Amino acid sequence: MNNLIKARNYISSQRKNINLENRDHYHFTPKIGWINDPNGLSYFSNYFHMFYQYNPYSTNWDRMHWGHATSKDFVIFKEEKVAIAPSEKYDLGGGIFSGSAIVKDNILQAYYTGVSLNEKQTQNLAFYNGDYFIKYENNPIIDQDLLPKEYDVSNFRDPYVVFKNNKY
């Protein structure tokens, strides 16, 4: 939680230094930082939600967070607060990589890749509380150690989860 608060406070403190006149006003970009890999597109509580890999501290790729934006029409976006920040041993290296989000039992669930300090990739779950995602206490839910030996564990990432007919 401390890393999430740290990222949010940093973004808030830096916004006054941004010249919004030169910013894109049609497509989404965050006010500061690095963005890549939009993911977790979902519809929840009357809004489209878009998440993305995000480094709030620099315009370079580094330890990723999940940024968050909402829209009613996919034209006008509102930048929301950082949704997930690296904070656990399974995501303190490269951070929070791409994934997907689904609504189940009226709860927005995020499935994402966490990258540890030793670059081990795991698949993780978090639940949206209306402000940020709470990481599942039994993460990781899938560990690369479960893969057959012939699989490339350096690319064990970006889960895309679908829930249909009571099955994942």
One Martini backbone bead per residue (centre of mass of N, CA, C, O) as a GRO file, in nm:
protein
  168
    1MET     BB    1   0.056   0.064  -0.018
    2ASN     BB    2   0.292   0.267  -0.007
    3ASN     BB    3   0.351   0.269  -0.321
    4LEU     BB    4   0.079   0.384  -0.402
    5ILE     BB    5   0.092   0.649  -0.243
    6LYS     BB    6   0.358   0.748  -0.359
    7ALA     BB    7   0.264   0.769  -0.654
    8ARG     BB    8   0.024   0.960  -0.611
    9ASN     BB    9   0.185   1.193  -0.480
   10TYR     BB   10   0.381   1.243  -0.711
   11ILE     BB   11   0.179   1.315  -0.930
   12SER     BB   12   0.048   1.553  -0.781
   13SER     BB   13   0.320   1.723  -0.750
   14GLN     BB   14   0.384   1.734  -1.081
   15ARG     BB   15   0.142   1.869  -1.240
   16LYS     BB   16   0.231   2.175  -1.217
   17ASN     BB   17   0.477   2.113  -1.443
   18ILE     BB   18   0.261   2.086  -1.669
   19ASN     BB   19   0.200   2.147  -2.013
   20LEU     BB   20  -0.119   2.118  -2.146
   21GLU     BB   21  -0.098   2.247  -2.434
   22ASN     BB   22   0.089   1.984  -2.543
   23ARG     BB   23  -0.142   1.795  -2.513
   24ASP     BB   24  -0.341   1.544  -2.564
   25HIS     BB   25  -0.718   1.563  -2.620
   26TYR     BB   26  -0.820   1.276  -2.741
   27HIS     BB   27  -0.623   1.086  -2.644
   28PHE     BB   28  -0.469   0.892  -2.417
   29THR     BB   29  -0.277   1.048  -2.153
   30PRO     BB   30  -0.078   1.101  -1.917
   31LYS     BB   31   0.062   1.364  -1.745
   32ILE     BB   32   0.281   1.151  -1.655
   33GLY     BB   33   0.516   0.952  -1.787
   34TRP     BB   34   0.491   0.608  -1.864
   35ILE     BB   35   0.339   0.431  -2.145
   36ASN     BB   36   0.196   0.093  -2.186
   37ASP     BB   37  -0.003  -0.152  -2.250
   38PRO     BB   38  -0.299  -0.172  -2.290
   39ASN     BB   39  -0.544  -0.300  -2.047
   40GLY     BB   40  -0.827  -0.422  -1.900
   41LEU     BB   41  -1.071  -0.405  -2.064
   42SER     BB   42  -1.379  -0.269  -1.921
   43TYR     BB   43  -1.712  -0.303  -1.774
   44PHE     BB   44  -1.791  -0.077  -1.494
   45SER     BB   45  -2.004   0.119  -1.345
   46ASN     BB   46  -2.069   0.280  -1.628
   47TYR     BB   47  -1.767   0.210  -1.727
   48PHE     BB   48  -1.480   0.236  -1.894
   49HIS     BB   49  -1.184   0.044  -1.850
   50MET     BB   50  -0.833   0.140  -1.837
   51PHE     BB   51  -0.528  -0.016  -1.847
   52TYR     BB   52  -0.166   0.030  -1.771
   53GLN     BB   53   0.146   0.062  -1.816
   54TYR     BB   54   0.334   0.240  -1.546
   55ASN     BB   55   0.558   0.529  -1.505
   56PRO     BB   56   0.551   0.799  -1.284
   57TYR     BB   57   0.884   0.879  -1.263
   58SER     BB   58   0.912   0.845  -1.587
   59THR     BB   59   0.998   0.836  -1.950
   60ASN     BB   60   1.077   0.545  -1.868
   61TRP     BB   61   1.131   0.232  -1.845
   62ASP     BB   62   1.012   0.056  -1.551
   63ARG     BB   63   0.872   0.003  -1.276
   64MET     BB   64   0.561  -0.117  -1.290
   65HIS     BB   65   0.234  -0.012  -1.315
   66TRP     BB   66  -0.116   0.062  -1.284
   67GLY     BB   67  -0.299   0.236  -1.472
   68HIS     BB   68  -0.599   0.465  -1.497
   69ALA     BB   69  -0.900   0.477  -1.700
   70THR     BB   70  -1.200   0.654  -1.800
   71SER     BB   71  -1.515   0.594  -1.993
   72LYS     BB   72  -1.813   0.647  -2.198
   73ASP     BB   73  -1.675   0.659  -2.531
   74PHE     BB   74  -1.355   0.643  -2.613
   75VAL     BB   75  -1.270   0.965  -2.618
   76ILE     BB   76  -1.319   1.046  -2.323
   77PHE     BB   77  -1.080   1.073  -2.061
   78LYS     BB   78  -1.008   0.970  -1.726
   79GLU     BB   79  -0.776   1.013  -1.495
   80GLU     BB   80  -0.674   0.798  -1.264
   81LYS     BB   81  -0.558   0.641  -1.022
   82VAL     BB   82  -0.350   0.434  -0.924
   83ALA     BB   83  -0.414   0.080  -0.902
   84ILE     BB   84  -0.113  -0.058  -0.916
   85ALA     BB   85   0.161  -0.158  -0.708
   86PRO     BB   86   0.456  -0.245  -0.618
   87SER     BB   87   0.490  -0.475  -0.299
   88GLU     BB   88   0.588  -0.761  -0.364
   89LYS     BB   89   0.800  -1.021  -0.421
   90TYR     BB   90   0.643  -1.081  -0.711
   91ASP     BB   91   0.667  -0.730  -0.799
   92LEU     BB   92   0.960  -0.569  -0.729
   93GLY     BB   93   1.088  -0.551  -1.001
   94GLY     BB   94   0.925  -0.488  -1.280
   95GLY     BB   95   0.633  -0.545  -1.172
   96ILE     BB   96   0.337  -0.451  -1.341
   97PHE     BB   97   0.200  -0.620  -1.579
   98SER     BB   98   0.008  -0.738  -1.791
   99GLY     BB   99  -0.355  -0.799  -1.865
  100SER     BB  100  -0.676  -0.843  -1.708
  101ALA     BB  101  -1.040  -0.781  -1.692
  102ILE     BB  102  -1.317  -0.870  -1.478
  103VAL     BB  103  -1.659  -0.946  -1.412
  104LYS     BB  104  -1.743  -1.082  -1.082
  105ASP     BB  105  -1.984  -1.047  -0.868
  106ASN     BB  106  -1.953  -0.726  -0.898
  107ILE     BB  107  -1.632  -0.758  -0.951
  108LEU     BB  108  -1.330  -0.627  -1.019
  109GLN     BB  109  -1.083  -0.816  -1.191
  110ALA     BB  110  -0.731  -0.870  -1.178
  111TYR     BB  111  -0.493  -0.993  -1.422
  112TYR     BB  112  -0.139  -1.031  -1.360
  113THR     BB  113   0.196  -0.961  -1.400
  114GLY     BB  114   0.466  -1.048  -1.198
  115VAL     BB  115   0.798  -0.906  -1.119
  116SER     BB  116   1.074  -0.993  -0.979
  117LEU     BB  117   1.400  -0.940  -0.885
  118ASN     BB  118   1.464  -1.228  -1.050
  119GLU     BB  119   1.245  -1.224  -1.298
  120LYS     BB  120   1.000  -1.359  -1.203
  121GLN     BB  121   0.700  -1.493  -1.334
  122THR     BB  122   0.360  -1.412  -1.241
  123GLN     BB  123   0.024  -1.482  -1.159
  124ASN     BB  124  -0.235  -1.244  -1.067
  125LEU     BB  125  -0.467  -1.114  -0.815
  126ALA     BB  126  -0.729  -0.854  -0.806
  127PHE     BB  127  -0.945  -0.620  -0.620
  128TYR     BB  128  -1.183  -0.382  -0.661
  129ASN     BB  129  -1.277  -0.088  -0.438
  130GLY     BB  130  -1.298   0.201  -0.621
  131ASP     BB  131  -0.964   0.287  -0.609
  132TYR     BB  132  -0.824  -0.002  -0.581
  133PHE     BB  133  -0.621  -0.284  -0.569
  134ILE     BB  134  -0.649  -0.593  -0.407
  135LYS     BB  135  -0.445  -0.829  -0.319
  136TYR     BB  136  -0.423  -1.150  -0.319
  137GLU     BB  137  -0.320  -1.354  -0.056
  138ASN     BB  138  -0.249  -1.614  -0.275
  139ASN     BB  139  -0.024  -1.509  -0.414
  140PRO     BB  140   0.033  -1.672  -0.663
  141ILE     BB  141  -0.178  -1.845  -0.896
  142ILE     BB  142   0.070  -1.857  -1.106
  143ASP     BB  143   0.361  -2.046  -1.167
  144GLN     BB  144   0.638  -2.111  -1.363
  145ASP     BB  145   0.708  -2.389  -1.218
  146LEU     BB  146   0.452  -2.540  -1.365
  147LEU     BB  147   0.599  -2.562  -1.613
  148PRO     BB  148   0.732  -2.700  -1.856
  149LYS     BB  149   1.065  -2.720  -1.932
  150GLU     BB  150   1.024  -2.626  -2.252
  151TYR     BB  151   0.944  -2.359  -2.155
  152ASP     BB  152   0.938  -2.004  -2.176
  153VAL     BB  153   0.980  -1.811  -1.884
  154SER     BB  154   1.039  -1.516  -2.015
  155ASN     BB  155   0.713  -1.541  -2.144
  156PHE     BB  156   0.524  -1.539  -1.867
  157ARG     BB  157   0.261  -1.343  -1.980
  158ASP     BB  158  -0.032  -1.179  -2.015
  159PRO     BB  159  -0.318  -1.237  -1.908
  160TYR     BB  160  -0.623  -1.384  -2.047
  161VAL     BB  161  -0.944  -1.348  -1.912
  162VAL     BB  162  -1.236  -1.565  -1.911
  163PHE     BB  163  -1.591  -1.561  -1.821
  164LYS     BB  164  -1.781  -1.860  -1.907
  165ASN     BB  165  -2.006  -2.072  -1.805
  166ASN     BB  166  -1.854  -2.096  -1.520
  167LYS     BB  167  -1.568  -2.038  -1.669
  168TYR     BB  168  -1.210  -1.981  -1.726
   0.00000   0.00000   0.00000
